[in-house]
Short mmCIF file of C-alpha atoms in Angstrom, two decimals:
data_model
loop_
_atom_site.label_atom_id
_atom_site.label_comp_id
_atom_site.label_asym_id
_atom_site.label_seq_id
_atom_site.Cartn_x
_atom_site.Cartn_y
_atom_site.Cartn_z
CA MET A 1 -34.54 123.56 -79.37
CA ALA A 2 -35.86 122.81 -82.89
CA PRO A 3 -34.05 123.86 -86.06
CA SER A 4 -34.45 127.50 -87.02
CA ASN A 5 -37.20 128.14 -89.14
CA PRO A 6 -35.58 129.59 -92.82
CA ASP A 7 -38.00 132.79 -92.69
CA THR A 8 -36.08 132.89 -88.86
CA PRO A 9 -32.38 133.98 -88.37
CA LEU A 10 -30.22 132.13 -86.74
CA ARG A 11 -28.74 132.38 -83.66
CA ILE A 12 -25.40 131.52 -82.97
CA LEU A 13 -23.51 132.62 -79.68
CA LEU A 14 -19.12 132.18 -80.66
CA VAL A 15 -17.31 131.93 -77.18
CA ASP A 16 -13.39 132.89 -78.28
CA ASP A 17 -11.18 134.76 -76.04
CA ASP A 18 -9.48 135.88 -79.83
CA GLU A 19 -11.06 139.55 -80.93
CA ASP A 20 -9.20 138.42 -84.63
CA ASP A 21 -11.34 135.19 -84.55
CA TYR A 22 -14.39 136.65 -83.70
CA LEU A 23 -13.83 139.03 -86.96
CA ILE A 24 -13.00 135.81 -89.33
CA THR A 25 -15.87 133.37 -87.87
CA ARG A 26 -18.29 136.67 -88.33
CA GLY A 27 -17.25 136.67 -91.93
CA VAL A 28 -18.19 133.17 -92.44
CA VAL A 29 -20.97 133.52 -90.52
CA ALA A 30 -21.92 136.45 -93.33
CA GLU A 31 -21.12 134.31 -95.91
CA MET A 32 -23.78 131.75 -95.10
CA PRO A 33 -26.04 129.96 -97.43
CA GLY A 34 -29.41 132.13 -96.59
CA GLY A 35 -27.73 134.84 -95.05
CA ARG A 36 -29.92 135.07 -92.19
CA SER A 37 -27.90 134.06 -89.20
CA THR A 38 -27.10 136.63 -86.35
CA LEU A 39 -23.81 135.93 -84.68
CA HIS A 40 -22.80 136.82 -80.61
CA TRP A 41 -19.59 137.17 -79.48
CA GLU A 42 -18.32 136.36 -75.53
CA PRO A 43 -15.17 136.39 -74.70
CA ASN A 44 -15.15 135.21 -71.25
CA PHE A 45 -15.35 132.09 -69.98
CA ASP A 46 -18.15 131.67 -67.04
CA THR A 47 -20.32 134.80 -69.21
CA ALA A 48 -20.41 131.86 -71.80
CA LEU A 49 -21.21 129.63 -69.28
CA GLU A 50 -24.66 131.84 -68.05
CA LEU A 51 -25.43 132.51 -71.46
CA ILE A 52 -25.48 128.65 -72.71
CA CYS A 53 -27.67 127.87 -69.52
CA ARG A 54 -30.04 130.33 -70.97
CA ASN A 55 -30.58 128.72 -73.86
CA GLU A 56 -31.39 131.67 -76.03
CA TYR A 57 -28.88 130.09 -78.90
CA ASP A 58 -29.79 128.08 -81.52
CA VAL A 59 -25.96 126.36 -81.60
CA TYR A 60 -23.42 127.72 -80.31
CA LEU A 61 -19.15 127.35 -81.35
CA ILE A 62 -16.64 127.45 -78.26
CA ASP A 63 -13.03 127.86 -79.49
CA PHE A 64 -10.72 125.32 -77.91
CA ARG A 65 -8.47 127.55 -76.66
CA LEU A 66 -10.00 130.21 -74.07
CA GLY A 67 -7.49 131.78 -71.76
CA ALA A 68 -6.45 130.17 -68.63
CA ARG A 69 -9.66 127.26 -69.30
CA THR A 70 -10.92 124.84 -72.10
CA GLY A 71 -13.44 124.77 -74.58
CA LEU A 72 -14.13 121.07 -73.10
CA GLU A 73 -13.65 122.30 -70.21
CA LEU A 74 -17.13 124.80 -70.64
CA LEU A 75 -18.62 121.54 -72.53
CA ARG A 76 -18.10 119.58 -69.46
CA GLU A 77 -19.47 122.34 -67.16
CA LYS A 78 -22.54 122.77 -69.64
CA GLN A 79 -23.02 118.90 -69.17
CA GLU A 80 -23.09 119.33 -66.05
CA ARG A 81 -25.37 121.44 -65.55
CA GLN A 82 -27.69 119.89 -67.71
CA CYS A 83 -28.12 122.92 -70.04
CA PRO A 84 -29.60 122.26 -73.43
CA GLY A 85 -28.14 122.71 -77.75
CA PRO A 86 -26.11 121.74 -80.29
CA VAL A 87 -22.40 122.58 -79.90
CA ILE A 88 -19.24 122.75 -82.25
CA LEU A 89 -16.26 122.72 -80.96
CA LEU A 90 -13.50 125.09 -83.13
CA THR A 91 -10.02 124.01 -82.87
CA GLY A 92 -6.89 125.72 -84.48
CA VAL A 93 -5.28 122.88 -85.34
CA GLY A 94 -7.11 119.03 -85.84
CA GLN A 95 -6.14 116.55 -83.34
CA PRO A 96 -8.06 112.93 -83.37
CA GLU A 97 -7.48 112.73 -78.97
CA ILE A 98 -9.36 116.05 -79.10
CA ASP A 99 -12.06 115.22 -81.58
CA ARG A 100 -12.58 111.83 -78.67
CA GLU A 101 -12.27 114.22 -76.20
CA ALA A 102 -15.07 116.63 -77.38
CA GLU A 103 -17.34 113.94 -78.16
CA ALA A 104 -17.22 112.69 -74.96
CA ALA A 105 -17.60 116.03 -73.51
CA GLY A 106 -21.08 116.45 -75.11
CA ALA A 107 -19.81 118.41 -78.63
CA ASP A 108 -21.96 117.95 -81.31
CA ASP A 109 -19.19 118.53 -84.24
CA TYR A 110 -16.24 119.84 -83.84
CA LEU A 111 -14.07 121.91 -86.95
CA GLU A 112 -10.44 123.18 -87.51
CA LYS A 113 -11.06 127.14 -87.61
CA GLY A 114 -7.47 127.34 -90.23
CA ARG A 115 -10.60 125.11 -93.07
CA LEU A 116 -13.72 127.15 -91.84
CA GLU A 117 -15.89 128.42 -94.99
CA PRO A 118 -19.46 128.84 -95.28
CA ILE A 119 -21.04 126.04 -96.70
CA LEU A 120 -18.43 123.69 -93.86
CA LEU A 121 -19.70 125.72 -91.20
CA GLU A 122 -23.69 125.82 -92.41
CA ARG A 123 -23.51 121.70 -92.82
CA ALA A 124 -22.33 121.36 -89.05
CA ILE A 125 -24.53 123.73 -87.64
CA ARG A 126 -27.44 121.98 -89.37
CA TYR A 127 -26.53 118.69 -88.52
CA ALA A 128 -25.57 119.71 -84.98
CA GLN A 129 -29.36 121.00 -84.82
CA ARG A 130 -30.71 117.19 -86.65
CA HIS A 131 -28.78 115.62 -84.30
CA ARG A 132 -29.05 117.05 -81.15
CA LEU A 133 -32.96 116.61 -81.95
CA GLN A 134 -32.21 112.99 -82.25
CA GLU A 135 -30.28 112.71 -79.04
CA GLN A 136 -33.46 114.97 -77.32
CA GLU A 137 -35.88 112.24 -78.89
CA LEU A 138 -34.34 109.16 -77.31
CA GLU A 139 -34.11 110.43 -74.33
CA ARG A 140 -37.45 111.18 -73.72
CA LYS A 141 -38.10 108.05 -75.50
CA VAL A 142 -35.73 106.24 -72.68
CA ALA A 143 -36.67 108.31 -69.99
CA ALA A 144 -40.49 107.58 -70.67
CA ARG A 145 -39.82 104.11 -70.65
CA THR A 146 -37.59 103.51 -67.35
CA ALA A 147 -40.33 105.63 -65.94
CA GLU A 148 -43.02 102.91 -67.31
CA LEU A 149 -40.63 100.50 -65.02
CA ALA A 150 -40.04 102.04 -61.85
CA ALA A 151 -44.09 102.80 -61.25
CA ALA A 152 -44.75 98.69 -62.78
CA ASN A 153 -42.14 97.74 -59.74
CA ALA A 154 -41.77 100.16 -57.60
CA SER A 155 -42.89 96.94 -54.36
CA LEU A 156 -40.33 95.15 -55.23
CA VAL A 157 -37.34 94.82 -53.17
CA GLU A 158 -33.10 95.11 -53.94
CA ALA A 159 -33.50 93.02 -56.63
CA ASP A 160 -35.45 94.67 -58.91
CA GLN A 161 -33.72 98.37 -58.07
CA ARG A 162 -30.35 96.77 -59.87
CA LYS A 163 -33.05 95.39 -62.79
CA ASP A 164 -33.75 98.98 -62.98
CA GLU A 165 -30.32 100.32 -62.61
CA PHE A 166 -29.68 97.87 -65.19
CA LEU A 167 -32.33 99.35 -67.99
CA ALA A 168 -30.67 102.38 -67.52
CA THR A 169 -27.37 101.68 -67.91
CA LEU A 170 -28.55 99.51 -70.89
CA ALA A 171 -30.66 102.33 -72.48
CA HIS A 172 -27.06 104.21 -72.12
CA GLU A 173 -24.56 101.46 -73.64
CA LEU A 174 -27.42 100.91 -76.74
CA ARG A 175 -26.47 104.94 -77.09
CA ASN A 176 -23.11 105.06 -76.90
CA PRO A 177 -22.80 103.46 -80.79
CA LEU A 178 -25.56 105.46 -82.19
CA ALA A 179 -24.19 108.70 -81.79
CA PRO A 180 -20.68 107.86 -84.34
CA ILE A 181 -23.59 105.96 -86.69
CA ARG A 182 -25.25 108.92 -87.98
CA ASN A 183 -22.51 110.78 -87.18
CA SER A 184 -20.36 108.15 -90.04
CA LEU A 185 -23.61 107.24 -92.07
CA GLU A 186 -23.68 111.43 -92.47
CA ILE A 187 -20.20 111.52 -93.58
CA ILE A 188 -21.22 109.40 -96.09
CA ARG A 189 -23.70 110.84 -97.77
CA LEU A 190 -21.56 114.02 -97.94
CA SER A 191 -18.12 112.50 -98.89
CA ALA A 192 -19.12 111.70 -102.54
CA ASP A 193 -15.25 113.47 -103.64
CA ASN A 194 -13.45 112.52 -100.20
CA PRO A 195 -13.12 108.80 -100.37
CA PRO A 196 -10.88 107.91 -97.42
CA GLY A 197 -13.58 109.83 -95.12
CA ALA A 198 -16.52 107.92 -96.12
CA GLU A 199 -13.75 104.44 -95.42
CA LYS A 200 -13.44 105.87 -92.20
CA ALA A 201 -16.56 105.93 -91.79
CA ARG A 202 -17.70 103.02 -92.74
CA ARG A 203 -15.19 101.43 -90.26
CA ILE A 204 -17.05 103.11 -87.71
CA ILE A 205 -19.78 101.64 -88.66
CA ASP A 206 -18.68 98.27 -88.81
CA ARG A 207 -16.74 98.89 -85.84
CA GLN A 208 -19.98 100.15 -83.07
CA SER A 209 -22.18 97.93 -85.03
CA ARG A 210 -20.25 95.04 -83.98
CA HIS A 211 -19.85 96.62 -81.02
CA LEU A 212 -24.48 96.54 -80.89
CA ALA A 213 -24.06 93.07 -81.46
CA ARG A 214 -21.76 92.02 -78.61
CA LEU A 215 -24.50 93.91 -76.47
CA ILE A 216 -27.06 91.55 -78.08
CA ASP A 217 -25.41 88.37 -77.45
CA ASP A 218 -25.11 89.57 -73.47
CA LEU A 219 -28.43 90.70 -73.07
CA LEU A 220 -29.97 87.09 -74.74
CA ASP A 221 -27.15 85.28 -72.67
CA ALA A 222 -28.25 87.41 -69.54
CA SER A 223 -31.93 85.96 -70.53
CA ARG A 224 -30.38 82.17 -70.53
CA ILE A 225 -29.20 83.15 -66.84
CA THR A 226 -32.30 84.09 -65.25
CA ARG A 227 -34.47 81.33 -66.72
CA ASN A 228 -31.64 78.53 -66.53
CA THR A 229 -31.37 77.46 -69.92
CA MET A 230 -28.35 78.84 -70.76
CA SER A 231 -26.03 75.24 -71.85
CA VAL A 232 -22.98 74.31 -72.84
CA GLU A 233 -21.64 71.96 -75.35
CA ARG A 234 -18.70 69.74 -73.78
CA MET A 235 -16.35 67.91 -75.77
CA ALA A 236 -12.45 67.51 -75.17
CA ILE A 237 -10.26 70.08 -75.74
CA ASP A 238 -6.86 71.84 -74.94
CA LEU A 239 -7.31 74.81 -72.78
CA SER A 240 -4.87 76.84 -74.46
CA GLU A 241 -6.75 77.41 -77.19
CA PRO A 242 -9.41 79.58 -75.79
CA LEU A 243 -6.67 80.53 -73.74
CA GLN A 244 -4.96 82.09 -76.95
CA ALA A 245 -8.58 83.18 -78.49
CA ALA A 246 -9.62 85.06 -75.07
CA ILE A 247 -5.69 86.79 -75.37
CA GLU A 248 -6.24 87.78 -78.92
CA ALA A 249 -9.42 89.04 -78.45
CA CYS A 250 -8.18 91.53 -75.90
CA LYS A 251 -4.85 92.28 -77.08
CA PRO A 252 -5.88 95.33 -79.00
CA LYS A 253 -7.89 96.39 -75.58
CA LEU A 254 -5.68 96.22 -73.13
CA ASP A 255 -2.48 97.85 -75.63
CA GLU A 256 -5.12 100.94 -76.44
CA GLY A 257 -5.36 101.55 -72.49
CA GLY A 258 -1.55 101.18 -72.40
CA VAL A 259 -1.89 98.17 -70.61
CA THR A 260 1.47 95.40 -70.17
CA PHE A 261 0.21 92.09 -71.07
CA HIS A 262 2.12 89.61 -69.58
CA ASP A 263 1.10 85.30 -69.72
CA SER A 264 2.78 82.36 -69.30
CA LEU A 265 0.39 79.63 -71.40
CA PRO A 266 1.80 75.85 -71.06
CA THR A 267 3.64 73.92 -73.83
CA ALA A 268 1.84 70.76 -73.32
CA PRO A 269 -1.76 70.27 -73.74
CA ILE A 270 -3.91 70.84 -71.26
CA LEU A 271 -7.25 68.77 -72.08
CA VAL A 272 -10.72 69.72 -70.44
CA SER A 273 -14.42 69.02 -70.85
CA GLY A 274 -15.47 71.35 -71.84
CA ASP A 275 -17.19 74.35 -74.83
CA SER A 276 -14.21 76.17 -76.65
CA VAL A 277 -16.52 78.79 -77.69
CA ARG A 278 -17.82 79.49 -74.02
CA LEU A 279 -15.30 78.71 -72.59
CA THR A 280 -13.69 81.63 -74.17
CA GLN A 281 -16.21 84.23 -73.37
CA VAL A 282 -14.95 83.29 -69.78
CA PHE A 283 -11.59 84.56 -70.05
CA SER A 284 -12.78 87.49 -72.87
CA ASN A 285 -14.80 88.65 -70.07
CA LEU A 286 -12.28 88.11 -67.36
CA LEU A 287 -9.34 89.98 -69.50
CA SER A 288 -11.61 93.17 -70.31
CA ASN A 289 -12.59 93.32 -67.77
CA ALA A 290 -8.95 93.89 -65.86
CA ALA A 291 -8.21 95.91 -68.95
CA ARG A 292 -11.70 97.89 -68.15
CA TYR A 293 -10.25 98.60 -64.53
CA SER A 294 -6.69 99.78 -65.36
CA GLU A 295 -4.88 102.36 -65.66
CA PRO A 296 -2.71 103.05 -68.27
CA GLY A 297 0.75 101.76 -67.19
CA GLY A 298 -1.08 99.18 -65.38
CA VAL A 299 -0.31 95.26 -65.20
CA VAL A 300 -2.41 92.35 -66.27
CA SER A 301 -1.02 88.69 -66.47
CA LEU A 302 -2.63 85.27 -67.18
CA THR A 303 -1.36 82.34 -65.64
CA VAL A 304 -1.97 78.98 -65.71
CA SER A 305 -1.25 76.42 -62.66
CA GLU A 306 -1.62 72.35 -62.47
CA SER A 307 -2.87 69.82 -59.98
CA SER A 308 -3.15 66.23 -60.62
CA THR A 309 -6.88 67.19 -60.77
CA HIS A 310 -7.90 70.71 -61.89
CA VAL A 311 -6.22 73.49 -63.43
CA THR A 312 -6.19 77.46 -62.15
CA VAL A 313 -5.89 79.94 -64.84
CA ARG A 314 -5.14 83.09 -62.32
CA VAL A 315 -6.58 87.33 -64.22
CA THR A 316 -4.82 89.72 -62.22
CA ASP A 317 -4.69 93.17 -62.75
CA THR A 318 -2.98 95.87 -60.98
CA GLY A 319 -6.18 98.39 -61.84
CA ILE A 320 -9.19 100.15 -59.04
CA GLY A 321 -8.87 97.28 -57.18
CA ILE A 322 -12.12 95.66 -55.05
CA PRO A 323 -13.97 97.22 -51.29
CA SER A 324 -14.10 94.41 -49.11
CA GLU A 325 -17.91 94.86 -48.68
CA PHE A 326 -18.10 93.81 -52.70
CA LEU A 327 -16.81 91.16 -53.21
CA SER A 328 -19.41 89.16 -52.77
CA ARG A 329 -21.27 90.54 -54.38
CA VAL A 330 -18.96 91.17 -57.41
CA PHE A 331 -20.62 87.73 -59.81
CA ASP A 332 -24.46 88.91 -59.08
CA LEU A 333 -26.36 89.85 -62.28
CA PHE A 334 -26.81 93.20 -63.22
CA VAL A 335 -24.14 94.37 -60.50
CA HIS A 336 -22.31 97.14 -62.28
CA GLY A 337 -19.17 98.18 -59.58
CA HIS A 338 -18.59 99.84 -56.45
CA THR A 339 -18.63 103.91 -56.78
CA LEU A 340 -15.60 104.14 -58.19
CA MET A 341 -16.23 101.46 -61.01
CA LYS A 342 -18.77 103.06 -61.84
CA GLN A 343 -16.76 106.74 -62.38
CA THR A 344 -14.09 104.60 -64.88
CA GLN A 345 -15.97 102.50 -66.72
CA SER A 346 -19.45 102.00 -67.57
CA GLY A 347 -20.73 98.16 -68.32
CA LEU A 348 -23.94 95.77 -67.67
CA GLY A 349 -23.11 94.02 -65.24
CA ILE A 350 -23.63 90.68 -67.12
CA GLY A 351 -19.75 90.11 -67.72
CA LEU A 352 -19.38 88.45 -64.38
CA ALA A 353 -22.56 86.87 -63.85
CA LEU A 354 -22.31 84.88 -67.11
CA VAL A 355 -18.11 83.80 -65.86
CA LYS A 356 -19.66 82.14 -63.20
CA ARG A 357 -22.56 80.78 -64.81
CA MET A 358 -20.12 79.24 -67.69
CA THR A 359 -17.58 77.98 -65.72
CA GLU A 360 -20.24 76.60 -63.25
CA LEU A 361 -21.27 74.30 -66.01
CA HIS A 362 -17.98 73.39 -66.86
CA GLY A 363 -18.06 71.35 -63.43
CA GLY A 364 -16.14 74.55 -61.88
CA THR A 365 -15.38 77.79 -59.83
CA VAL A 366 -14.10 81.09 -59.73
CA THR A 367 -13.35 83.04 -57.16
CA ALA A 368 -12.81 87.25 -56.65
CA ARG A 369 -9.65 88.67 -54.66
CA SER A 370 -8.81 92.01 -54.00
CA ASP A 371 -7.15 94.02 -51.05
CA GLY A 372 -9.11 97.15 -51.42
CA ILE A 373 -9.33 100.21 -53.30
CA GLY A 374 -6.17 100.91 -55.73
CA ARG A 375 -4.38 97.47 -54.98
CA GLY A 376 -5.50 95.73 -58.01
CA SER A 377 -7.94 92.41 -58.42
CA GLU A 378 -7.50 88.68 -59.11
CA PHE A 379 -10.02 86.31 -60.52
CA VAL A 380 -9.69 82.87 -60.00
CA VAL A 381 -10.99 80.24 -62.85
CA THR A 382 -10.21 76.31 -61.08
CA LEU A 383 -11.31 73.72 -63.58
CA PRO A 384 -11.21 69.81 -63.51
CA LEU A 385 -8.85 68.43 -65.86
CA LEU A 386 -9.94 65.60 -68.16
CA GLU A 387 -9.71 62.26 -67.05
CA GLN A 388 -7.48 60.53 -68.76
CA LYS A 389 -8.36 56.69 -69.40
CA GLY A 390 -5.96 53.20 -69.64
#
C-alpha cells in the first residue's frame, strides 16, 4: 500500500451501520481537496472484515458503533488476521480512553464524527497513509535484521534462543514510543493555531523520549551484566532514602493501574553500605514489576524488617503470580516470563536480572516466591547492615 497517486482516485471504505452517517460522510469526502476520492459503504461487520483483508482500498474509516459490535473489535480482528491498510476510527463523542484503545488496537488516527470536515479528513487520511508506510518500513527492517540474527545463531541452544526472543522484544519496545512521537510531531506541525494541542504533543514527546532513554539504560546495564563489568559505589547510606525514591518513582504507575499501595518504612535510620542510585533501581524495578502484573483493584505492599545483622525488604503483590516451574528462571537475563505474563505486559526481560546482580554486588540476596498462577508473588531482598564500630 502506497499513498495514492494524485491522478488516481483515492479508494475509501466506510464501515458504518448508520445510513445517515454514510450520507454525511459521503458529502464530506466529496468536498475534500483534490476531489478525486471514491467512497464505498459497508454496514455489515463480517463483510467489512473480508473487504479489509482483500486490501483493495487505500484507507478505511471505521465507526466505533457497529450495531452489537464495535469498531475496536473490528480493528482487533484485522490485527489478528494481519490484514494491511491504514485505519481512522470515527466516533460520536471524543473520549481519551477510546483514543488509547484505538491506538492499541492498530488505528492510525481517531476523529469525532461531529467535527468531521473535508480538510481535516483529508489531512488525517494523508497522515494515516504516511504513518502506515513508516511502520511497514520499520517492520521490514526489523524483520530483515531479525532474520539475519536468526540465521547467524541457528546452531545455538537455549541461551541463544532467549537472545533471539529478546531482540524481537527489543524491536517492539523501541518501536512503541516512536508512533506517539511521530504523531505528536505531526500535531505540532498542524497546530499553529492550537497551543493546547501543541503543548500536549510536546508532553507526549518528552514522556516517550524519557521512556526510550530508560530502555537504553537497561540495555547498557544488560551489557555490563553479560561482560561482568557492572560495579557499584558503596558508601554509608540510610536505606530509607533509596526506598522512598523508588516509591516516588513508581507511585504514578501504581495509581494509573488502579493498584492500592501500602508501605511500612521504619522511622529510625537503617544504615547499609551501598550505592543509593543502584539500590533505588533495585526497588524501583521490583515495584514496577509488581504494578505491571497486578490487575486494577490489586494490592502491592513494601515492608521492611531488621535482624541484628541484616535488613529485609519484601515487595508483595496480589497479581497474576508465577508458576512453580518458572521460579528458578525468573532472574535469568532475557527471560520475559511465563505465557500469562507475556500476554499481560511486555518487557525486555532485563529488570529482574539487574535486581539480582546489583543486590549481589551489595553482598545481599534476592528470592522470588509465589503460590502459583493467580495467587500473587513476593520478592525478598536481604542486605547486610553496616557494621557499627565501637
